[in-house]
mmCIF file of C-alpha atoms in Angstrom:
data_model
loop_
_atom_site.group_PDB
_atom_site.id
_atom_site.type_symbol
_atom_site.label_atom_id
_atom_site.label_comp_id
_atom_site.label_asym_id
_atom_site.label_seq_id
_atom_site.Cartn_x
_atom_site.Cartn_y
_atom_site.Cartn_z
ATOM 1 C CA MET A 1 190.552 101.918 67.807
ATOM 2 C CA ILE A 2 189.622 103.881 64.726
ATOM 3 C CA GLN A 3 188.142 100.755 63.219
ATOM 4 C CA LEU A 4 185.391 100.753 65.840
ATOM 5 C CA ILE A 5 184.174 104.201 64.869
ATOM 6 C CA VAL A 6 184.285 103.424 61.185
ATOM 7 C CA ASP A 7 182.257 100.266 61.757
ATOM 8 C CA GLY A 8 179.823 101.952 64.108
ATOM 9 C CA GLU A 9 180.814 99.570 66.890
ATOM 10 C CA ALA A 10 182.316 102.003 69.390
ATOM 11 C CA THR A 11 180.576 102.615 72.697
ATOM 12 C CA GLU A 12 179.619 106.168 73.676
ATOM 13 C CA GLN A 13 182.608 106.278 75.970
ATOM 14 C CA GLN A 14 185.046 105.036 73.347
ATOM 15 C CA LEU A 15 183.540 107.416 70.866
ATOM 16 C CA ALA A 16 184.148 110.401 73.092
ATOM 17 C CA ARG A 17 187.735 109.378 73.789
ATOM 18 C CA LEU A 18 188.486 108.644 70.162
ATOM 19 C CA LYS A 19 186.933 111.917 69.075
ATOM 20 C CA ASP A 20 189.289 113.803 71.365
ATOM 21 C CA ASN A 21 192.172 111.943 69.787
ATOM 22 C CA LEU A 22 190.959 112.637 66.309
ATOM 23 C CA GLU A 23 190.960 116.346 66.927
ATOM 24 C CA THR A 24 194.520 116.542 68.081
ATOM 25 C CA CYS A 25 196.449 113.700 66.499
ATOM 26 C CA ARG A 26 197.343 114.108 62.860
ATOM 27 C CA PRO A 27 198.224 110.467 62.143
ATOM 28 C CA CYS A 28 194.872 109.555 63.722
ATOM 29 C CA ILE A 29 193.043 111.942 61.429
ATOM 30 C CA GLU A 30 194.779 110.558 58.367
ATOM 31 C CA MET A 31 194.216 106.998 59.444
ATOM 32 C CA TYR A 32 190.558 107.741 60.065
ATOM 33 C CA HIS A 33 190.085 109.154 56.583
ATOM 34 C CA LEU A 34 191.944 106.262 55.037
ATOM 35 C CA GLU A 35 189.896 103.646 56.900
ATOM 36 C CA ARG A 36 186.697 105.379 55.945
ATOM 37 C CA GLU A 37 187.737 105.671 52.329
ATOM 38 C CA VAL A 38 188.667 101.987 52.107
ATOM 39 C CA LYS A 39 185.406 100.932 53.715
ATOM 40 C CA GLU A 40 183.414 103.128 51.377
ATOM 41 C CA LEU A 41 185.246 101.695 48.413
ATOM 42 C CA LEU A 42 184.299 98.184 49.482
ATOM 43 C CA THR A 43 180.742 99.127 50.302
ATOM 44 C CA LYS A 44 179.919 101.178 47.259
ATOM 45 C CA ARG A 45 182.231 100.566 44.405
ATOM 46 C CA MET A 46 182.660 96.828 44.229
ATOM 47 C CA GLU A 47 180.509 95.036 41.751
ATOM 48 C CA LYS A 48 177.793 93.023 43.465
ATOM 49 C CA LYS A 49 177.201 89.681 41.841
ATOM 50 C CA CYS A 50 173.549 88.848 41.453
ATOM 51 C CA CYS A 51 172.191 85.360 41.702
ATOM 52 C CA PRO A 52 171.394 83.952 38.245
ATOM 53 C CA ASP A 53 167.654 83.534 37.610
ATOM 54 C CA GLN A 54 168.265 79.986 36.506
ATOM 55 C CA LEU A 55 169.656 79.105 39.925
ATOM 56 C CA ILE A 56 166.705 80.693 41.695
ATOM 57 C CA ALA A 57 164.357 78.648 39.525
ATOM 58 C CA THR A 58 166.299 75.453 40.237
ATOM 59 C CA ILE A 59 166.242 76.017 43.983
ATOM 60 C CA LYS A 60 162.543 76.762 44.003
ATOM 61 C CA SER A 61 161.712 73.674 41.999
ATOM 62 C CA LYS A 62 163.937 71.461 44.162
ATOM 63 C CA ILE A 63 162.383 72.446 47.455
ATOM 64 C CA LEU A 64 158.958 71.642 46.074
ATOM 65 C CA THR A 65 159.990 68.007 45.754
ATOM 66 C CA PHE A 66 161.139 67.807 49.381
ATOM 67 C CA SER A 67 158.136 67.332 51.563
ATOM 68 C CA MET B 1 170.172 59.868 55.286
ATOM 69 C CA ALA B 2 173.796 59.183 56.074
ATOM 70 C CA ASN B 3 174.738 62.795 55.741
ATOM 71 C CA ILE B 4 172.543 64.075 58.526
ATOM 72 C CA PRO B 5 175.184 64.508 61.209
ATOM 73 C CA GLN B 6 177.307 66.620 58.926
ATOM 74 C CA VAL B 7 174.385 68.634 57.717
ATOM 75 C CA MET B 8 173.181 69.108 61.250
ATOM 76 C CA SER B 9 176.521 70.489 62.235
ATOM 77 C CA ASP B 10 176.100 73.084 59.551
ATOM 78 C CA THR B 11 173.010 74.519 61.051
ATOM 79 C CA PRO B 12 173.350 77.119 63.731
ATOM 80 C CA THR B 13 172.758 75.932 67.246
ATOM 81 C CA ARG B 14 171.170 77.973 69.906
ATOM 82 C CA ASP B 15 173.168 77.655 73.036
ATOM 83 C CA ASP B 16 176.699 77.872 71.803
ATOM 84 C CA ASP B 17 177.397 81.512 71.897
ATOM 85 C CA GLN B 18 179.365 83.194 74.594
ATOM 86 C CA THR B 19 179.014 86.566 72.928
ATOM 87 C CA GLN B 20 175.279 86.507 72.969
ATOM 88 C CA GLN B 21 173.483 89.420 74.510
ATOM 89 C CA PRO B 22 170.050 89.403 76.053
ATOM 90 C CA ASP B 23 168.562 91.620 73.398
ATOM 91 C CA SER B 24 170.097 89.677 70.573
ATOM 92 C CA PRO B 25 167.790 88.889 67.693
ATOM 93 C CA GLN B 26 169.167 85.369 67.728
ATOM 94 C CA PRO B 27 167.312 82.614 69.561
ATOM 95 C CA THR B 28 168.301 82.314 73.188
ATOM 96 C CA ALA B 29 166.442 79.262 74.420
ATOM 97 C CA GLU B 30 168.556 76.538 75.958
ATOM 98 C CA THR B 31 166.340 73.874 74.532
ATOM 99 C CA PRO B 32 165.738 74.313 70.878
ATOM 100 C CA ALA B 33 162.075 75.010 70.590
ATOM 101 C CA ARG B 34 161.640 73.050 67.397
ATOM 102 C CA ALA B 35 158.952 74.752 65.515
ATOM 103 C CA SER B 36 156.675 72.367 63.724
ATOM 104 C CA TYR B 37 155.778 74.298 60.670
ATOM 105 C CA THR B 38 153.222 73.068 58.218
ATOM 106 C CA ASP B 39 154.415 72.598 54.657
ATOM 107 C CA GLN B 40 152.660 75.767 53.705
ATOM 108 C CA GLN B 41 154.415 77.693 56.483
ATOM 109 C CA LYS B 42 157.735 76.258 55.398
ATOM 110 C CA TYR B 43 157.331 77.554 51.889
ATOM 111 C CA GLN B 44 156.147 80.854 53.211
ATOM 112 C CA ILE B 45 159.174 81.278 55.482
ATOM 113 C CA PHE B 46 161.466 80.129 52.733
ATOM 114 C CA ASN B 47 160.101 82.641 50.263
ATOM 115 C CA LYS B 48 159.672 85.540 52.631
ATOM 116 C CA GLU B 49 162.694 85.209 54.876
ATOM 117 C CA PHE B 50 165.295 83.301 52.896
ATOM 118 C CA MET B 51 164.851 84.195 49.251
ATOM 119 C CA PRO B 52 165.291 87.959 49.701
ATOM 120 C CA HIS B 53 168.920 87.321 50.708
ATOM 121 C CA ILE B 54 169.808 85.266 47.676
ATOM 122 C CA ASP B 55 171.793 87.963 45.885
ATOM 123 C CA SER B 56 173.857 88.644 48.990
ATOM 124 C CA MET B 57 174.375 84.919 49.417
ATOM 125 C CA TYR B 58 175.446 84.511 45.832
ATOM 126 C CA ASN B 59 177.796 87.440 46.107
ATOM 127 C CA PHE B 60 179.332 85.959 49.269
ATOM 128 C CA ALA B 61 179.639 82.538 47.636
ATOM 129 C CA PHE B 62 181.293 84.044 44.606
ATOM 130 C CA ARG B 63 183.758 86.069 46.662
ATOM 131 C CA LEU B 64 184.647 82.969 48.651
ATOM 132 C CA THR B 65 185.037 80.523 45.789
ATOM 133 C CA MET B 66 185.924 83.000 43.039
ATOM 134 C CA ASP B 67 184.242 80.667 40.623
ATOM 135 C CA GLU B 68 180.739 80.922 39.199
ATOM 136 C CA ASP B 69 180.032 77.197 39.095
ATOM 137 C CA ASP B 70 181.197 76.700 42.659
ATOM 138 C CA ALA B 71 179.165 79.702 43.750
ATOM 139 C CA ASN B 72 176.080 78.222 42.087
ATOM 140 C CA ASP B 73 176.569 74.877 43.812
ATOM 141 C CA LEU B 74 177.302 76.472 47.151
ATOM 142 C CA VAL B 75 174.226 78.677 47.102
ATOM 143 C CA GLN B 76 172.036 75.818 45.999
ATOM 144 C CA ASP B 77 173.366 73.515 48.725
ATOM 145 C CA THR B 78 172.894 76.229 51.297
ATOM 146 C CA TYR B 79 169.294 76.888 50.366
ATOM 147 C CA LEU B 80 168.436 73.219 50.250
ATOM 148 C CA LYS B 81 169.988 72.712 53.669
ATOM 149 C CA ALA B 82 168.151 75.752 54.963
ATOM 150 C CA PHE B 83 164.893 74.295 53.762
ATOM 151 C CA ARG B 84 165.607 70.847 55.124
ATOM 152 C CA PHE B 85 166.414 72.296 58.531
ATOM 153 C CA ILE B 86 163.851 75.036 58.485
ATOM 154 C CA SER B 87 162.380 73.746 61.745
ATOM 155 C CA SER B 88 165.499 74.934 63.552
ATOM 156 C CA PHE B 89 164.997 78.420 62.210
ATOM 157 C CA GLU B 90 162.911 80.569 64.471
ATOM 158 C CA GLN B 91 160.759 83.116 62.728
ATOM 159 C CA GLY B 92 161.589 86.686 63.560
ATOM 160 C CA THR B 93 165.273 85.943 64.135
ATOM 161 C CA ASN B 94 168.059 87.000 61.836
ATOM 162 C CA ALA B 95 167.545 84.880 58.743
ATOM 163 C CA LYS B 96 170.412 86.480 56.866
ATOM 164 C CA ALA B 97 172.963 85.657 59.547
ATOM 165 C CA TRP B 98 171.563 82.131 59.829
ATOM 166 C CA LEU B 99 171.906 81.576 56.078
ATOM 167 C CA PHE B 100 175.373 83.072 55.954
ATOM 168 C CA ARG B 101 176.459 80.743 58.680
ATOM 169 C CA ILE B 102 175.215 77.695 56.809
ATOM 170 C CA LEU B 103 176.901 78.878 53.634
ATOM 171 C CA LYS B 104 180.195 79.529 55.354
ATOM 172 C CA ASN B 105 180.153 76.074 56.986
ATOM 173 C CA SER B 106 179.337 74.411 53.684
ATOM 174 C CA PHE B 107 182.172 76.289 52.085
ATOM 175 C CA ILE B 108 184.623 75.075 54.695
ATOM 176 C CA ASN B 109 183.375 71.495 54.510
ATOM 177 C CA ASP B 110 182.916 71.028 50.804
ATOM 178 C CA TYR B 111 184.306 73.766 48.656
ATOM 179 C CA ARG B 112 187.457 75.004 50.211
ATOM 180 C CA LYS B 113 189.326 71.876 49.200
ATOM 181 C CA LYS B 114 188.521 72.252 45.555
ATOM 182 C CA SER B 115 188.540 76.018 45.393
ATOM 183 C CA LYS B 116 191.380 77.880 43.815
ATOM 184 C CA GLU B 117 192.894 78.967 47.096
ATOM 185 C CA PRO B 118 196.634 78.512 46.619
ATOM 186 C CA ALA B 119 196.933 76.715 49.922
ATOM 187 C CA LYS B 120 194.730 76.345 52.902
ATOM 188 C CA VAL B 121 195.616 79.064 55.299
ATOM 189 C CA ASP B 122 195.607 78.346 58.958
ATOM 190 C CA TYR B 123 194.341 81.655 60.226
ATOM 191 C CA GLN B 124 195.653 81.036 63.709
ATOM 192 C CA ASP B 125 199.126 80.805 62.218
ATOM 193 C CA VAL B 126 198.605 83.875 60.162
ATOM 194 C CA GLU B 127 197.218 85.777 63.077
ATOM 195 C CA THR B 128 200.066 84.810 65.327
ATOM 196 C CA THR B 129 202.516 85.978 62.717
ATOM 197 C CA TYR B 130 200.807 89.282 62.241
ATOM 198 C CA ASN B 131 200.152 89.836 65.907
ATOM 199 C CA SER B 132 203.800 89.261 66.699
ATOM 200 C CA GLU B 133 204.725 92.137 64.460
ATOM 201 C CA ASP B 134 203.244 94.436 67.095
ATOM 202 C CA ALA B 135 200.280 96.667 66.816
ATOM 203 C CA GLU B 136 201.987 99.522 65.036
ATOM 204 C CA THR B 137 201.741 97.900 61.631
ATOM 205 C CA GLU B 138 199.015 100.262 60.598
ATOM 206 C CA HIS B 139 201.428 103.154 60.557
ATOM 207 C CA THR B 140 203.692 101.370 58.124
ATOM 208 C CA VAL B 141 200.989 101.355 55.498
ATOM 209 C CA ASP B 142 201.770 104.614 53.798
ATOM 210 C CA LEU B 143 198.616 104.689 51.792
ATOM 211 C CA ARG B 144 196.683 107.904 51.578
ATOM 212 C CA ALA B 145 192.969 108.434 51.561
ATOM 213 C CA GLU B 146 193.222 110.554 48.415
ATOM 214 C CA THR B 147 194.984 107.725 46.614
ATOM 215 C CA VAL B 148 192.356 105.256 47.666
ATOM 216 C CA SER B 149 189.556 107.463 46.425
ATOM 217 C CA ASP B 150 191.015 107.192 42.915
ATOM 218 C CA LEU B 151 190.877 103.417 42.865
ATOM 219 C CA ILE B 152 187.999 101.682 41.148
ATOM 220 C CA GLY B 153 185.964 98.627 42.011
ATOM 221 C CA ASP B 154 187.935 96.175 39.885
ATOM 222 C CA GLU B 155 191.143 97.141 41.582
ATOM 223 C CA VAL B 156 189.636 96.677 44.992
ATOM 224 C CA ALA B 157 188.184 93.335 43.972
ATOM 225 C CA THR B 158 191.606 92.180 42.797
ATOM 226 C CA ALA B 159 193.190 93.268 46.062
ATOM 227 C CA LEU B 160 190.445 91.625 48.089
ATOM 228 C CA ASN B 161 190.663 88.384 46.120
ATOM 229 C CA SER B 162 194.359 88.150 46.832
ATOM 230 C CA LEU B 163 193.788 87.959 50.588
ATOM 231 C CA PRO B 164 193.695 84.622 52.407
ATOM 232 C CA VAL B 165 190.115 83.446 52.658
ATOM 233 C CA ASP B 166 189.699 84.010 56.392
ATOM 234 C CA PHE B 167 190.676 87.626 56.029
ATOM 235 C CA ARG B 168 188.611 88.037 52.909
ATOM 236 C CA THR B 169 185.608 86.666 54.752
ATOM 237 C CA VAL B 170 185.606 89.199 57.589
ATOM 238 C CA ILE B 171 185.911 92.064 55.140
ATOM 239 C CA ILE B 172 183.037 90.786 53.030
ATOM 240 C CA LEU B 173 180.817 90.266 56.057
ATOM 241 C CA CYS B 174 181.598 93.615 57.611
ATOM 242 C CA ASP B 175 182.108 96.035 54.755
ATOM 243 C CA ILE B 176 180.067 94.539 51.968
ATOM 244 C CA GLU B 177 177.239 92.908 53.892
ATOM 245 C CA GLY B 178 177.178 95.246 56.857
ATOM 246 C CA PHE B 179 176.975 92.632 59.602
ATOM 247 C CA THR B 180 177.725 93.769 63.133
ATOM 248 C CA TYR B 181 180.683 92.293 65.002
ATOM 249 C CA GLU B 182 178.264 90.259 67.070
ATOM 250 C CA GLU B 183 176.592 88.775 64.018
ATOM 251 C CA MET B 184 179.978 88.032 62.507
ATOM 252 C CA ALA B 185 181.052 86.235 65.662
ATOM 253 C CA LYS B 186 178.006 84.004 65.321
ATOM 254 C CA ILE B 187 178.462 83.368 61.639
ATOM 255 C CA LEU B 188 182.131 82.527 62.023
ATOM 256 C CA ASP B 189 181.994 80.770 65.408
ATOM 257 C CA ILE B 190 184.704 82.931 66.873
ATOM 258 C CA PRO B 191 184.737 85.327 69.830
ATOM 259 C CA ILE B 192 184.021 88.955 69.158
ATOM 260 C CA GLY B 193 187.570 89.937 70.109
ATOM 261 C CA THR B 194 188.854 87.668 67.367
ATOM 262 C CA VAL B 195 186.469 89.260 64.900
ATOM 263 C CA ARG B 196 187.889 92.633 65.822
ATOM 264 C CA SER B 197 191.516 91.639 65.514
ATOM 265 C CA ARG B 198 191.036 89.586 62.377
ATOM 266 C CA LEU B 199 189.256 92.489 60.754
ATOM 267 C CA HIS B 200 192.095 94.758 61.740
ATOM 268 C CA ARG B 201 194.698 92.449 60.209
ATOM 269 C CA ALA B 202 192.576 91.930 57.140
ATOM 270 C CA ARG B 203 192.292 95.627 56.518
ATOM 271 C CA ASN B 204 195.989 96.175 56.982
ATOM 272 C CA LEU B 205 196.697 93.440 54.468
ATOM 273 C CA LEU B 206 194.174 94.934 52.097
ATOM 274 C CA LYS B 207 195.725 98.364 52.443
ATOM 275 C CA GLU B 208 199.127 96.898 51.630
ATOM 276 C CA LYS B 209 197.693 95.322 48.498
ATOM 277 C CA LEU B 210 196.012 98.566 47.558
ATOM 278 C CA ARG B 211 199.217 100.474 48.146
ATOM 279 C CA ASP B 212 201.136 98.055 45.941
ATOM 280 C CA TYR B 213 198.462 98.399 43.355
ATOM 281 C CA ALA B 214 198.404 102.155 43.568
ATOM 282 C CA SER B 215 202.153 102.487 43.248
ATOM 283 C CA SER B 216 202.253 100.092 40.314
ATOM 284 C CA MET B 217 199.721 102.378 38.688
ATOM 285 C CA GLY B 218 201.984 105.316 39.297
ATOM 286 C CA TYR B 219 200.018 107.041 42.009
ATOM 287 C CA ASP B 220 202.180 109.075 44.264
ATOM 288 C CA GLU B 221 201.759 107.899 47.801
ATOM 289 C CA GLU B 222 205.295 108.265 49.034
ATOM 290 C CA SER B 223 204.997 111.566 50.828
ATOM 291 C CA ASP B 224 203.438 110.553 54.077
ATOM 292 C CA GLU B 225 205.753 112.624 56.235
#
């Protein structure tokens, strides 16, 4: 499965077999590039929401009242 | 303290994981070795091991609830629970996965009902439906890598947000947070094989959304032959 390579989850053995496939099978090559592109898009280009400072302050003050 | 049983069920347990491997960073002891931390140690663990993940947690909460107020509440609840049950956290283990698991359980228990999800999706149903369409679905998604590389973050976010929450979750955990399949299995309480297949379905759905988006924007992605 191409997904396994893209996610870095393939075993050595799977990797070798999939690499063979990728060299010869055009749909595999295209699918591989597409999967990688989509993953990269999600990893790098989506806005990452940061936790508001106010919330951090609230949490910190609340745990101080716990024990 | 009437809410203890529910809260307890939100905290990760140690001996419930069939996918666990010997070298896993997660605790492996059969009997939870309840650490008795001093108050000072508790604050230290909280600040050193939990707080550094707060942006990731907030981002996850926001992507799940798609609402800033709900995300605030969810993150706060999660951190308070984490502190309350800090004795079941073992130092040196994967704090991020532990926190994500608590957050995801809180979301299911408390926030899913009131979140803006159109309807609760039974992922087993969805999976059965998609699985029955045979494994070749990926070839029907005639989206091209070059098209995808032209899309911007907002467009991806819109596509991602339109997925059912269970599919959205695996994509967030894997692609945005970089968890391994094994960590995801622990966070989600599902076998690793299910992680793999759910991720596969999720990505196919996402690609369909992206393709729809791309073609509505006038990108040419018809010529796949």
